[in-house]
Coordinates of C-alpha atoms in Angstrom, one line a residue:
M1 CA -6.4 4.5 73.2
E2 CA -6.4 8.2 72.3
S3 CA -3.3 10.2 73.2
A4 CA -1.5 13.4 72.1
M5 CA -0.1 11.4 69.2
S6 CA -3.5 11.2 67.4
S7 CA -4.0 13.3 64.3
K8 CA -6.5 15.5 66.2
Q9 CA -3.6 16.8 68.2
H10 CA -2.4 18.9 65.2
V11 CA -5.7 20.5 64.6
P12 CA -6.0 24.0 66.2
A13 CA -8.6 24.4 68.9
T14 CA -11.5 26.6 67.9
D15 CA -12.9 27.4 71.4
I16 CA -12.0 27.0 75.1
T17 CA -13.7 23.6 75.3
Q18 CA -11.6 22.2 72.5
L19 CA -8.4 23.9 73.9
E20 CA -8.9 22.5 77.4
E21 CA -9.5 19.0 75.9
L22 CA -6.3 19.4 73.9
I23 CA -4.1 20.5 76.8
S24 CA -5.4 17.8 79.1
R25 CA -5.2 14.9 76.6
P26 CA -2.9 12.3 78.2
T27 CA 0.0 10.7 76.4
E28 CA 0.6 6.9 76.5
A29 CA 3.4 7.5 79.0
V30 CA 1.0 9.2 81.4
I31 CA -1.5 6.5 81.1
S32 CA 1.2 3.9 81.8
T33 CA 2.3 5.9 84.8
M34 CA -1.3 6.0 86.2
L35 CA -1.6 2.3 85.5
H36 CA 1.3 1.5 87.8
L37 CA 0.8 4.2 90.4
S38 CA -1.0 3.5 93.6
G39 CA -3.1 6.0 95.6
D40 CA -5.0 9.2 95.1
I41 CA -3.6 12.4 93.7
I42 CA -3.9 15.9 95.2
V43 CA -3.0 19.0 93.1
L44 CA -2.1 21.9 95.5
G45 CA -2.5 25.3 93.9
A46 CA -4.8 24.0 91.2
G47 CA -6.7 27.1 90.4
G48 CA -3.9 28.9 88.4
K49 CA -2.9 28.6 84.8
I50 CA -1.4 25.1 85.0
G51 CA -3.5 23.3 87.6
P52 CA -6.8 22.8 85.9
S53 CA -5.4 21.0 82.8
L54 CA -2.9 19.0 85.0
A55 CA -5.7 17.8 87.2
R56 CA -7.9 16.9 84.3
M57 CA -5.1 15.0 82.5
A58 CA -4.5 13.0 85.7
K59 CA -8.2 12.1 85.8
R60 CA -8.4 11.2 82.1
A61 CA -5.2 9.1 82.3
S62 CA -6.5 7.3 85.4
D63 CA -9.8 6.6 83.7
Q64 CA -8.1 5.3 80.5
A65 CA -5.8 3.1 82.6
E66 CA -9.0 1.8 84.3
T67 CA -7.7 2.6 87.8
T68 CA -9.8 3.9 90.6
R69 CA -8.4 6.9 92.4
R70 CA -9.5 10.3 93.6
I71 CA -8.1 13.4 91.8
I72 CA -8.5 16.3 94.2
A73 CA -7.8 19.9 93.2
V74 CA -7.0 22.3 96.1
S75 CA -7.0 26.1 95.7
R76 CA -8.5 29.3 97.0
F77 CA -10.6 29.1 93.7
S78 CA -11.1 32.9 93.2
D79 CA -12.4 31.8 89.8
S80 CA -15.5 29.8 90.6
A81 CA -16.0 28.9 86.9
S82 CA -12.6 27.1 86.9
R83 CA -13.8 25.1 90.0
K84 CA -17.1 24.2 88.3
R85 CA -15.4 23.0 85.2
L86 CA -13.1 20.7 87.2
E87 CA -16.0 19.2 89.0
E88 CA -17.8 18.6 85.7
F89 CA -14.7 16.6 84.6
G90 CA -14.9 14.4 87.6
V91 CA -12.2 16.1 89.6
E92 CA -13.0 16.7 93.3
T93 CA -12.3 20.3 94.5
V94 CA -11.4 21.7 98.0
Q95 CA -11.3 25.4 98.7
A96 CA -8.5 26.2 101.0
D97 CA -5.8 28.8 101.9
L98 CA -2.6 26.8 102.1
L99 CA -1.0 29.4 104.3
D100 CA -3.6 28.7 106.9
A101 CA -2.2 25.8 109.0
D102 CA -5.6 24.5 110.1
Q103 CA -6.8 24.4 106.5
L104 CA -3.6 22.7 105.3
N105 CA -3.7 20.1 108.0
G106 CA -7.4 19.5 107.3
L107 CA -6.9 18.5 103.7
P108 CA -7.3 14.8 102.8
D109 CA -4.4 12.4 102.9
A110 CA -3.1 11.2 99.5
E111 CA -0.2 9.1 98.3
N112 CA 0.7 11.6 95.5
I113 CA 1.0 15.3 95.8
L114 CA 1.5 17.8 92.9
Y115 CA 2.7 21.1 94.4
L116 CA 2.0 24.1 92.2
A117 CA 1.6 26.9 94.7
G118 CA 3.8 30.0 94.3
H119 CA 4.0 33.7 94.0
K120 CA 5.8 35.7 91.3
F121 CA 4.0 38.8 90.1
G122 CA 3.9 41.6 92.7
V123 CA 7.1 40.6 94.4
T124 CA 8.3 44.3 94.3
D125 CA 5.2 45.5 96.2
N126 CA 4.9 42.6 98.6
P127 CA 8.1 40.7 99.0
S128 CA 7.1 39.1 102.3
L129 CA 4.2 37.3 100.7
T130 CA 6.6 36.1 98.0
W131 CA 8.9 34.6 100.6
A132 CA 5.9 33.1 102.6
M133 CA 4.5 31.4 99.5
N134 CA 7.8 30.4 97.9
S135 CA 9.9 29.4 100.9
Y136 CA 7.9 29.0 104.0
L137 CA 4.8 27.2 102.6
P138 CA 6.8 24.4 100.8
G139 CA 8.3 23.4 104.1
T140 CA 4.9 23.1 105.8
V141 CA 3.5 21.2 102.8
M142 CA 6.5 18.8 102.9
Q143 CA 5.8 18.2 106.6
R144 CA 2.1 17.7 106.1
Y145 CA 2.6 15.2 103.3
R146 CA 5.9 13.6 104.6
D147 CA 4.6 10.1 103.8
S148 CA 3.5 10.9 100.2
R149 CA 5.3 11.2 96.9
V150 CA 5.7 14.9 96.0
V151 CA 6.2 16.5 92.6
A152 CA 7.0 20.2 93.2
Y153 CA 7.2 22.9 90.5
S154 CA 10.2 25.2 90.5
T155 CA 11.6 27.6 87.9
G156 CA 14.6 28.1 85.7
C157 CA 15.0 31.5 87.3
V158 CA 17.0 29.8 90.1
Y159 CA 20.0 29.6 87.7
G160 CA 20.0 33.3 86.9
L161 CA 21.1 34.5 83.5
S162 CA 23.5 32.2 81.6
D163 CA 25.7 32.8 78.5
L164 CA 23.9 31.8 75.3
V165 CA 27.0 30.0 74.0
H166 CA 26.7 27.4 76.8
G167 CA 23.3 26.2 75.6
G168 CA 21.4 26.9 78.8
A169 CA 21.9 25.9 82.4
V170 CA 22.0 22.2 83.3
E171 CA 20.7 20.6 86.6
T172 CA 24.2 20.3 88.1
D173 CA 25.1 24.0 87.5
P174 CA 25.3 26.1 90.7
L175 CA 22.2 28.2 91.5
N176 CA 22.7 31.9 91.1
P177 CA 19.7 33.9 92.4
T178 CA 20.1 37.6 92.0
D179 CA 16.8 39.1 93.2
E180 CA 14.1 38.5 95.7
Y181 CA 12.0 36.3 93.5
S182 CA 14.7 34.0 92.4
M183 CA 16.2 33.9 95.9
S184 CA 12.8 32.9 97.3
C185 CA 12.6 30.1 94.7
V186 CA 15.9 28.8 95.7
G187 CA 14.5 28.9 99.3
R188 CA 11.6 26.7 98.0
E189 CA 13.9 24.1 96.6
R190 CA 16.1 24.1 99.8
M191 CA 13.1 23.6 102.1
I192 CA 11.8 20.8 99.8
E193 CA 15.2 19.1 99.7
Y194 CA 15.7 19.4 103.5
F195 CA 12.4 17.7 104.3
S196 CA 12.8 15.2 101.6
R197 CA 16.1 14.2 103.1
T198 CA 14.9 14.4 106.7
N199 CA 11.7 12.5 106.3
S200 CA 12.8 10.3 103.4
T201 CA 10.0 11.8 101.3
P202 CA 10.3 10.7 97.6
T203 CA 10.3 14.0 95.7
S204 CA 10.7 15.5 92.2
I205 CA 11.6 19.1 91.6
L206 CA 10.7 20.4 88.1
R207 CA 12.4 23.6 87.0
L208 CA 9.8 24.7 84.4
N209 CA 10.8 27.2 81.7
Y210 CA 8.3 28.3 80.0
A211 CA 5.0 26.5 79.5
V212 CA 2.9 27.9 76.6
E213 CA -0.6 27.6 75.2
P214 CA -2.8 30.0 73.2
R215 CA -4.1 31.8 76.2
Y216 CA -0.9 32.4 78.1
G217 CA 2.9 32.4 77.8
V218 CA 5.8 34.0 76.0
L219 CA 4.3 33.2 72.6
V220 CA 1.1 35.0 73.5
D221 CA 3.0 38.0 74.8
I222 CA 5.0 38.3 71.5
A223 CA 1.9 37.6 69.3
K224 CA -0.1 40.4 71.0
M225 CA 2.7 42.9 70.5
V226 CA 3.2 41.9 66.8
L227 CA -0.6 42.1 66.1
A228 CA -0.8 45.6 67.8
E229 CA 2.4 46.6 65.8
Q230 CA 4.2 47.4 69.0
P231 CA 8.0 47.2 69.0
I232 CA 9.6 44.0 70.3
D233 CA 12.4 44.4 72.8
V234 CA 15.0 41.8 71.9
T235 CA 17.5 42.5 74.8
M236 CA 16.4 39.2 76.3
G237 CA 17.0 37.7 72.9
H238 CA 16.4 34.0 73.5
C239 CA 14.1 31.8 75.5
N240 CA 12.8 28.2 76.0
V241 CA 9.2 27.2 75.7
I242 CA 7.3 23.9 76.0
W243 CA 3.7 23.1 75.1
Q244 CA 1.5 23.0 78.2
G245 CA 0.2 19.6 77.4
D246 CA 3.7 18.2 77.1
A247 CA 4.7 19.8 80.4
N248 CA 1.6 18.3 82.1
A249 CA 2.4 14.9 80.8
M250 CA 6.1 15.0 81.9
A251 CA 5.1 16.3 85.3
L252 CA 2.7 13.5 85.9
S253 CA 5.2 11.0 84.5
S254 CA 7.7 12.2 87.0
L255 CA 5.7 10.6 89.8
A256 CA 7.6 7.5 88.7
N257 CA 11.0 9.3 89.2
V258 CA 10.6 10.6 92.7
S259 CA 13.5 10.0 95.1
S260 CA 15.1 11.2 98.3
P261 CA 17.2 13.4 97.9
P262 CA 14.9 14.9 95.2
F263 CA 15.1 14.1 91.6
V264 CA 15.7 17.4 89.8
V265 CA 15.1 18.1 86.2
N266 CA 14.7 21.1 83.8
L267 CA 11.1 20.9 82.4
V268 CA 11.7 22.6 79.1
G269 CA 11.5 22.3 75.3
P270 CA 14.5 21.3 73.2
E271 CA 15.1 24.6 71.3
L272 CA 16.9 27.8 72.3
L273 CA 14.5 30.1 70.5
S274 CA 15.2 33.5 69.1
V275 CA 12.7 36.2 70.3
R276 CA 13.4 38.0 67.0
G277 CA 12.6 34.8 65.1
I278 CA 9.4 34.2 67.0
A279 CA 8.2 37.7 66.3
E280 CA 9.0 37.4 62.6
S281 CA 7.0 34.2 62.4
F282 CA 4.0 36.0 63.9
G283 CA 4.6 38.8 61.5
E284 CA 4.3 36.5 58.6
L285 CA 1.2 34.8 60.0
F286 CA -0.6 38.1 60.8
D287 CA 0.8 39.8 57.7
K288 CA 2.1 42.6 59.9
P289 CA 5.4 44.5 59.9
V290 CA 7.6 43.8 62.9
R291 CA 9.7 46.4 64.7
F292 CA 12.5 45.7 67.1
V293 CA 14.2 47.7 69.8
G294 CA 17.4 46.9 71.7
T295 CA 20.2 44.5 71.0
E296 CA 20.3 40.8 71.9
S297 CA 22.3 40.3 75.0
S298 CA 24.8 37.4 75.2
S299 CA 23.2 36.3 78.5
C300 CA 19.6 35.0 78.8
L301 CA 17.4 33.0 81.1
L302 CA 17.9 29.7 79.4
T303 CA 17.9 26.0 80.6
N304 CA 19.1 22.9 78.9
G305 CA 16.5 20.1 78.5
Q306 CA 18.7 17.2 77.5
R307 CA 18.1 15.3 80.8
C308 CA 14.4 15.9 80.6
H309 CA 14.2 14.5 77.0
E310 CA 16.4 11.5 77.8
I311 CA 14.0 10.5 80.5
F312 CA 10.6 11.6 79.2
G313 CA 11.2 11.9 75.4
Y314 CA 10.8 14.9 73.2
P315 CA 7.7 17.1 73.4
E316 CA 5.0 15.7 71.1
V317 CA 3.9 19.2 69.9
P318 CA 6.7 21.2 68.2
V319 CA 7.0 24.8 68.9
Q320 CA 6.3 25.9 65.3
K321 CA 2.9 24.2 65.7
V322 CA 2.2 26.1 68.9
I323 CA 3.1 29.3 67.2
Q324 CA 0.5 28.6 64.5
W325 CA -2.1 27.7 67.0
T326 CA -1.4 30.8 69.0
A327 CA -1.6 33.0 65.9
D328 CA -4.9 31.5 64.9
W329 CA -6.3 31.9 68.5
I330 CA -5.2 35.5 68.9
S331 CA -6.2 36.6 65.4
R332 CA -9.8 35.4 66.0
G333 CA -10.0 37.4 69.2
E334 CA -10.4 34.4 71.5
P335 CA -9.9 35.1 75.3
T336 CA -6.5 35.0 76.9
H337 CA -5.6 35.0 80.6
N338 CA -4.3 38.6 80.2
K339 CA -1.3 37.9 82.4
P340 CA 1.9 38.9 80.7
T341 CA 4.8 36.6 81.6
G342 CA 7.4 39.3 82.0
F343 CA 9.9 37.2 80.0
Q344 CA 11.8 40.4 79.1
V345 CA 12.6 41.1 82.7
R346 CA 16.3 40.8 83.5
D347 CA 16.4 42.1 87.1
G348 CA 13.7 40.1 88.7
Q349 CA 11.4 43.1 89.3
Y350 CA 8.1 41.3 88.4

């Protein structure tokens, strides 16, 4: 049984095919979850950065567990190549606009729903779309799939900035949204919680912060700036990251933890990482000088992953390994998603 623990896991991917195989390689915990899970799986919002590898991991884990189920990826699929690759992996695809009630209601039934849809970038220019995607849509999805298990992605932004000395926000901390994006994300959680309670829908809410791989994420943003010898702003001086493959595995494993009211967990790596330290690591790997601007603030967007790791175990890929993989990928000029995370943003103006 091949899992992320195999020696191949610590060999950097040389192209997109190898990278996507690496990110979607299931852990033994995911295979066990799929073995004991009943029903098909639908991934809503599957055309983004996370969905394709998550759907493929679900398919691979189900196959390795020798279970028969449909894995269905639903998205607008503006990228037809992403849809084609999913179908080549044996994942069914459905093109749909989830905000269209008829299209949402026309989707297949399934016992298990992974809800990834959301809107972050462009909130300043189109706040109404942000609220529709982040607060209205989750309620309609929870009603459509009231009889399913639901794993819904959220964000650590719901906590607001926290003092570094506290080690990051924990799940029982009060939510402190300070801008339209984070307020709409709290709205998402409240709608999901309301319908979970009202309809007794077993649900997990995953506050992700931040998933990384060599094409996207905080590490890519910093690596590109270091390679271009651009100054690094360290005002947002610390962050959390987690390897995308580990985040996928924990999300799928959380299908075994759903409850009503929802099971809530910070989906995050164990380290509180220094932005300055990350940049210096890339500087050494690229043999580039690193320049900094600003001064580290005592408050940052940080979450504490202790509960996550007690339940799902520590990530199998350490952050230093991901830094090395990212440096190798960027230095060879391999393609990225070209979508900066905005991790430096402190006022929610994405």
